[in-house]
Amino acid sequence: MKLGVNIDHIATLRNARKINEPDPLMAINILKEAGAEQVTIHLREDRRHITDFDAKRIIESSFLPVNMECSINEEIIEIISKLKPHRATLVPEKREEVTTEGGLDVINNKEKIKKTIEKLKSNDIEVSLFIDPDFEQIKASKEINADMIELHTGKYANIFLALNTNINYTPFKIYENLDRKTLKKELEIELNLIKDAAMLGVDLELEVAAGHGLNYQNVIEILKIKEITELNIGHSIIANAVFLGLKDAVKRMKEIILKYY
Ligand code: PXP
């Protein structure tokens, strides 16, 4: 199981002071030493964390493959095509959201995403689509020649959080009035959906990654799904790095991966 660490929030912290530290580029050597196999960054349209300058420096000098998340906005795709990361992961993007909510709607944006994939591939960039564990979205991803899919684990993570804490963060607070028994059932349904979606992806000869909202606790069940061969994890690792240091925070995730995968 490959671990990609999303380092956007190192830039979030730097930008809070609008100065030059902490520098996300400095994270890469540490990620490598700790056993991560990939670095993931998201060049958002509003540049709220990673900037164009960060992306350029990271792609030019990273010892690890760079997985670049981005929207299908034409200006952004033009930038990515020139930067040439190892992979582009296409994600939906809304300016008002706190984080990427929901997967890309491939079915209703087929032609645009298809053209975007063609452009990226013609620039020798592998393309992954960040989608919900939805069978029709997976089939549509295959039809338009994606190399890979990343299954959105945000709903699973939100139910897990609602079940284990008093936090009920979801855009719509959909779990607010559910009792524990119902939440457990919902968790199982979502987990089975991720499992079946991963199996369908492999059947269609797509590489299958997963990510969003994963942490040391909720990742364990995801690791039991053997069809998933890559995880991209950001917020929780960077949050734990505040207390443990980045190297140990990544190492701890790697240890869990080795134990349960
Ligand atoms: N994968 C994708 C496609 C994402 O957009 C994100 C969030 O930027 C992640 C993984 C990581 O999510 P988290 O920060 O919640 O671990």
GROMACS .gro file of C-alpha atoms and ligand atoms in nm:
model
  277
    1MET     CA    1   0.000   0.000   0.000
    2LYS     CA    2   0.146   0.327  -0.116
    3LEU     CA    3   0.118   0.629   0.114
    4GLY     CA    4   0.087   0.974  -0.036
    5VAL     CA    5   0.107   1.255   0.216
    6ASN     CA    6  -0.083   1.571   0.138
    7ILE     CA    7   0.125   1.868   0.262
    8ASP     CA    8  -0.117   2.152   0.179
    9HIS     CA    9  -0.162   2.240   0.544
   10ILE     CA   10   0.205   2.316   0.591
   11ALA     CA   11   0.137   2.597   0.345
   12THR     CA   12  -0.186   2.684   0.530
   13LEU     CA   13   0.021   2.743   0.844
   14ARG     CA   14   0.282   2.946   0.660
   15ASN     CA   15   0.014   3.157   0.493
   16ALA     CA   16  -0.143   3.237   0.831
   17ARG     CA   17   0.164   3.459   0.889
   18LYS     CA   18   0.226   3.547   0.525
   19ILE     CA   19   0.598   3.483   0.568
   20ASN     CA   20   0.832   3.204   0.453
   21GLU     CA   21   0.800   2.932   0.719
   22PRO     CA   22   0.712   2.652   0.747
   23ASP     CA   23   0.820   2.580   0.390
   24PRO     CA   24   0.630   2.284   0.234
   25LEU     CA   25   0.934   2.199   0.021
   26MET     CA   26   1.128   2.115   0.336
   27ALA     CA   27   0.876   1.841   0.417
   28ILE     CA   28   0.969   1.621   0.125
   29ASN     CA   29   1.295   1.482   0.253
   30ILE     CA   30   1.129   1.407   0.585
   31LEU     CA   31   0.839   1.227   0.414
   32LYS     CA   32   1.085   1.013   0.223
   33GLU     CA   33   1.287   0.927   0.533
   34ALA     CA   34   0.966   0.833   0.715
   35GLY     CA   35   0.867   0.592   0.436
   36ALA     CA   36   0.603   0.785   0.239
   37GLU     CA   37   0.599   0.696  -0.129
   38GLN     CA   38   0.439   1.009  -0.270
   39VAL     CA   39   0.378   1.374  -0.199
   40THR     CA   40   0.036   1.518  -0.275
   41ILE     CA   41  -0.042   1.888  -0.319
   42HIS     CA   42  -0.352   2.074  -0.430
   43LEU     CA   43  -0.316   2.390  -0.634
   44ARG     CA   44  -0.654   2.542  -0.558
   45GLU     CA   45  -0.808   2.809  -0.777
   46ASP     CA   46  -0.808   3.049  -0.479
   47ARG     CA   47  -0.445   2.952  -0.386
   48ARG     CA   48  -0.547   2.933  -0.021
   49HIS     CA   49  -0.247   2.713   0.064
   50ILE     CA   50  -0.012   2.582  -0.208
   51THR     CA   51   0.098   2.860  -0.445
   52ASP     CA   52   0.224   2.838  -0.802
   53PHE     CA   53   0.576   2.901  -0.669
   54ASP     CA   54   0.543   2.614  -0.417
   55ALA     CA   55   0.417   2.380  -0.688
   56LYS     CA   56   0.702   2.470  -0.923
   57ARG     CA   57   0.971   2.422  -0.658
   58ILE     CA   58   0.820   2.098  -0.528
   59ILE     CA   59   0.780   1.940  -0.873
   60GLU     CA   60   1.127   2.047  -0.983
   61SER     CA   61   1.309   1.915  -0.681
   62SER     CA   62   1.099   1.643  -0.516
   63PHE     CA   63   1.264   1.308  -0.448
   64LEU     CA   64   0.916   1.158  -0.438
   65PRO     CA   65   0.659   1.141  -0.718
   66VAL     CA   66   0.424   1.439  -0.702
   67ASN     CA   67   0.050   1.382  -0.718
   68MET     CA   68  -0.108   1.715  -0.799
   69GLU     CA   69  -0.474   1.766  -0.716
   70CYS     CA   70  -0.653   2.023  -0.926
   71SER     CA   71  -0.990   2.127  -1.063
   72ILE     CA   72  -1.079   2.104  -1.431
   73ASN     CA   73  -1.058   2.482  -1.468
   74GLU     CA   74  -0.880   2.553  -1.799
   75GLU     CA   75  -0.628   2.800  -1.656
   76ILE     CA   76  -0.531   2.553  -1.385
   77ILE     CA   77  -0.497   2.267  -1.636
   78GLU     CA   78  -0.274   2.489  -1.851
   79ILE     CA   79  -0.048   2.551  -1.548
   80ILE     CA   80  -0.040   2.180  -1.454
   81SER     CA   81   0.041   2.079  -1.812
   82LYS     CA   82   0.351   2.300  -1.798
   83LEU     CA   83   0.452   2.195  -1.447
   84LYS     CA   84   0.437   1.825  -1.541
   85PRO     CA   85   0.382   1.650  -1.208
   86HIS     CA   86   0.384   1.269  -1.216
   87ARG     CA   87   0.010   1.261  -1.181
   88ALA     CA   88  -0.287   1.496  -1.180
   89THR     CA   89  -0.584   1.402  -0.964
   90LEU     CA   90  -0.892   1.587  -1.086
   91VAL     CA   91  -1.118   1.702  -0.804
   92PRO     CA   92  -1.433   1.915  -0.781
   93GLU     CA   93  -1.372   2.254  -0.628
   94LYS     CA   94  -1.599   2.511  -0.468
   95ARG     CA   95  -1.457   2.834  -0.329
   96GLU     CA   96  -1.678   2.836  -0.020
   97GLU     CA   97  -1.597   2.480   0.093
   98VAL     CA   98  -1.358   2.409   0.384
   99THR     CA   99  -1.228   2.098   0.209
  100THR     CA  100  -1.313   1.893  -0.100
  101GLU     CA  101  -1.673   1.790  -0.045
  102GLY     CA  102  -1.788   1.502  -0.260
  103GLY     CA  103  -1.634   1.353  -0.570
  104LEU     CA  104  -1.614   1.471  -0.926
  105ASP     CA  105  -1.938   1.433  -1.124
  106VAL     CA  106  -1.787   1.251  -1.421
  107ILE     CA  107  -2.124   1.149  -1.566
  108ASN     CA  108  -2.252   1.503  -1.608
  109ASN     CA  109  -1.919   1.656  -1.716
  110LYS     CA  110  -1.800   1.374  -1.939
  111GLU     CA  111  -1.689   1.570  -2.244
  112LYS     CA  112  -1.504   1.839  -2.047
  113ILE     CA  113  -1.325   1.584  -1.826
  114LYS     CA  114  -1.244   1.367  -2.127
  115LYS     CA  115  -1.077   1.663  -2.302
  116THR     CA  116  -0.891   1.750  -1.982
  117ILE     CA  117  -0.763   1.392  -1.952
  118GLU     CA  118  -0.649   1.399  -2.315
  119LYS     CA  119  -0.461   1.724  -2.262
  120LEU     CA  120  -0.287   1.603  -1.948
  121LYS     CA  121  -0.198   1.268  -2.101
  122SER     CA  122  -0.056   1.437  -2.410
  123ASN     CA  123   0.178   1.611  -2.167
  124ASP     CA  124   0.283   1.275  -2.022
  125ILE     CA  125   0.088   1.322  -1.698
  126GLU     CA  126  -0.099   1.025  -1.552
  127VAL     CA  127  -0.461   1.109  -1.458
  128SER     CA  128  -0.666   1.002  -1.159
  129LEU     CA  129  -1.026   1.104  -1.090
  130PHE     CA  130  -1.143   1.172  -0.734
  131ILE     CA  131  -1.493   1.025  -0.723
  132ASP     CA  132  -1.750   0.901  -0.475
  133PRO     CA  133  -1.777   0.521  -0.439
  134ASP     CA  134  -2.050   0.519  -0.702
  135PHE     CA  135  -2.056   0.245  -0.967
  136GLU     CA  136  -2.181   0.466  -1.250
  137GLN     CA  137  -1.912   0.727  -1.182
  138ILE     CA  138  -1.648   0.451  -1.189
  139LYS     CA  139  -1.774   0.315  -1.523
  140ALA     CA  140  -1.783   0.668  -1.667
  141SER     CA  141  -1.422   0.723  -1.547
  142LYS     CA  142  -1.313   0.415  -1.737
  143GLU     CA  143  -1.502   0.520  -2.050
  144ILE     CA  144  -1.314   0.849  -2.070
  145ASN     CA  145  -0.975   0.682  -2.023
  146ALA     CA  146  -0.876   0.775  -1.669
  147ASP     CA  147  -0.571   0.579  -1.556
  148MET     CA  148  -0.684   0.564  -1.202
  149ILE     CA  149  -0.960   0.654  -0.958
  150GLU     CA  150  -0.937   0.780  -0.601
  151LEU     CA  151  -1.240   0.689  -0.393
  152HIS     CA  152  -1.365   0.967  -0.166
  153THR     CA  153  -1.369   0.834   0.191
  154GLY     CA  154  -1.508   1.159   0.336
  155LYS     CA  155  -1.857   1.024   0.406
  156TYR     CA  156  -1.712   0.717   0.580
  157ALA     CA  157  -1.482   0.945   0.786
  158ASN     CA  158  -1.769   1.176   0.879
  159ILE     CA  159  -1.986   0.887   1.002
  160PHE     CA  160  -1.686   0.749   1.194
  161LEU     CA  161  -1.639   1.091   1.358
  162ALA     CA  162  -2.007   1.121   1.445
  163LEU     CA  163  -1.994   0.773   1.600
  164ASN     CA  164  -1.681   0.829   1.806
  165THR     CA  165  -1.697   1.196   1.907
  166ASN     CA  166  -1.951   1.470   1.963
  167ILE     CA  167  -1.837   1.641   1.647
  168ASN     CA  168  -2.093   1.631   1.375
  169TYR     CA  169  -1.912   1.805   1.095
  170THR     CA  170  -2.077   1.750   0.765
  171PRO     CA  171  -2.189   2.020   0.529
  172PHE     CA  172  -2.549   1.925   0.597
  173LYS     CA  173  -2.522   1.781   0.949
  174ILE     CA  174  -2.693   1.472   0.814
  175TYR     CA  175  -2.598   1.254   1.109
  176GLU     CA  176  -2.720   1.494   1.377
  177ASN     CA  177  -3.024   1.306   1.493
  178LEU     CA  178  -2.910   0.950   1.434
  179ASP     CA  179  -2.864   0.711   1.725
  180ARG     CA  180  -2.551   0.496   1.762
  181LYS     CA  181  -2.712   0.185   1.619
  182THR     CA  182  -2.815   0.368   1.304
  183LEU     CA  183  -2.474   0.533   1.275
  184LYS     CA  184  -2.304   0.191   1.299
  185LYS     CA  185  -2.529   0.060   1.026
  186GLU     CA  186  -2.456   0.365   0.808
  187LEU     CA  187  -2.083   0.313   0.863
  188GLU     CA  188  -2.107  -0.048   0.754
  189ILE     CA  189  -2.308   0.044   0.444
  190GLU     CA  190  -2.053   0.308   0.341
  191LEU     CA  191  -1.760   0.075   0.404
  192ASN     CA  192  -1.921  -0.198   0.193
  193LEU     CA  193  -1.984   0.055  -0.080
  194ILE     CA  194  -1.615   0.154  -0.081
  195LYS     CA  195  -1.521  -0.215  -0.091
  196ASP     CA  196  -1.754  -0.293  -0.386
  197ALA     CA  197  -1.646   0.024  -0.565
  198ALA     CA  198  -1.280  -0.075  -0.529
  199MET     CA  199  -1.358  -0.422  -0.667
  200LEU     CA  200  -1.538  -0.274  -0.966
  201GLY     CA  201  -1.243  -0.039  -1.028
  202VAL     CA  202  -1.000  -0.332  -1.034
  203ASP     CA  203  -1.235  -0.533  -1.260
  204LEU     CA  204  -1.226  -0.241  -1.503
  205GLU     CA  205  -0.845  -0.240  -1.482
  206LEU     CA  206  -0.827   0.092  -1.306
  207GLU     CA  207  -0.576   0.154  -1.031
  208VAL     CA  208  -0.769   0.234  -0.713
  209ALA     CA  209  -0.662   0.484  -0.447
  210ALA     CA  210  -0.864   0.623  -0.156
  211GLY     CA  211  -0.849   0.931   0.058
  212HIS     CA  212  -1.009   1.210   0.256
  213GLY     CA  213  -1.061   1.234   0.629
  214LEU     CA  214  -0.850   0.927   0.705
  215ASN     CA  215  -0.664   0.906   1.035
  216TYR     CA  216  -0.484   0.649   1.254
  217GLN     CA  217  -0.815   0.504   1.372
  218ASN     CA  218  -1.049   0.499   1.076
  219VAL     CA  219  -0.782   0.390   0.826
  220ILE     CA  220  -0.776   0.037   0.970
  221GLU     CA  221  -1.098  -0.082   0.803
  222ILE     CA  222  -0.995   0.079   0.475
  223LEU     CA  223  -0.665  -0.113   0.488
  224LYS     CA  224  -0.857  -0.439   0.483
  225ILE     CA  225  -0.974  -0.361   0.129
  226LYS     CA  226  -0.695  -0.517  -0.074
  227GLU     CA  227  -0.810  -0.369  -0.405
  228ILE     CA  228  -0.709  -0.023  -0.278
  229THR     CA  229  -0.337   0.020  -0.341
  230GLU     CA  230  -0.279   0.382  -0.243
  231LEU     CA  231  -0.394   0.623   0.026
  232ASN     CA  232  -0.360   1.000   0.022
  233ILE     CA  233  -0.372   1.144   0.370
  234GLY     CA  234  -0.323   1.506   0.469
  235HIS     CA  235  -0.501   1.681   0.752
  236SER     CA  236  -0.463   1.417   1.019
  237ILE     CA  237  -0.093   1.353   0.955
  238ILE     CA  238  -0.011   1.725   0.959
  239ALA     CA  239  -0.226   1.772   1.272
  240ASN     CA  240  -0.034   1.495   1.449
  241ALA     CA  241   0.296   1.640   1.326
  242VAL     CA  242   0.229   1.941   1.550
  243PHE     CA  243   0.273   1.711   1.850
  244LEU     CA  244   0.491   1.427   1.719
  245GLY     CA  245   0.698   1.595   1.451
  246LEU     CA  246   0.637   1.523   1.084
  247LYS     CA  247   0.867   1.224   1.060
  248ASP     CA  248   0.705   1.038   1.349
  249ALA     CA  249   0.353   1.132   1.239
  250VAL     CA  250   0.418   0.977   0.895
  251LYS     CA  251   0.602   0.678   1.045
  252ARG     CA  252   0.306   0.604   1.270
  253MET     CA  253   0.074   0.591   0.969
  254LYS     CA  254   0.321   0.368   0.785
  255GLU     CA  255   0.335   0.131   1.082
  256ILE     CA  256  -0.044   0.104   1.086
  257ILE     CA  257  -0.044   0.039   0.712
  258LEU     CA  258   0.217  -0.236   0.747
  259LYS     CA  259   0.025  -0.393   1.034
  260TYR     CA  260  -0.320  -0.404   0.874
  261TYR     CA  261  -0.264  -0.420   0.498
  262PXP     N1  262  -0.735   1.302  -0.164
  262PXP     C1  263  -0.791   1.408  -0.227
  262PXP     C2  264  -0.827   1.394  -0.371
  262PXP     C3  265  -0.814   1.531  -0.159
  262PXP     O1  266  -0.872   1.633  -0.223
  262PXP     C4  267  -0.773   1.542  -0.025
  262PXP     C5  268  -0.789   1.672   0.047
  262PXP     O2  269  -0.710   1.769  -0.012
  262PXP     C6  270  -0.712   1.431   0.035
  262PXP     C7  271  -0.697   1.312  -0.036
  262PXP     C8  272  -0.664   1.434   0.176
  262PXP     O3  273  -0.769   1.457   0.263
  262PXP     P1  274  -0.738   1.483   0.417
  262PXP     O4  275  -0.663   1.613   0.425
  262PXP     O5  276  -0.874   1.492   0.478
  262PXP     O6  277  -0.656   1.369   0.465
   0.00000   0.00000   0.00000
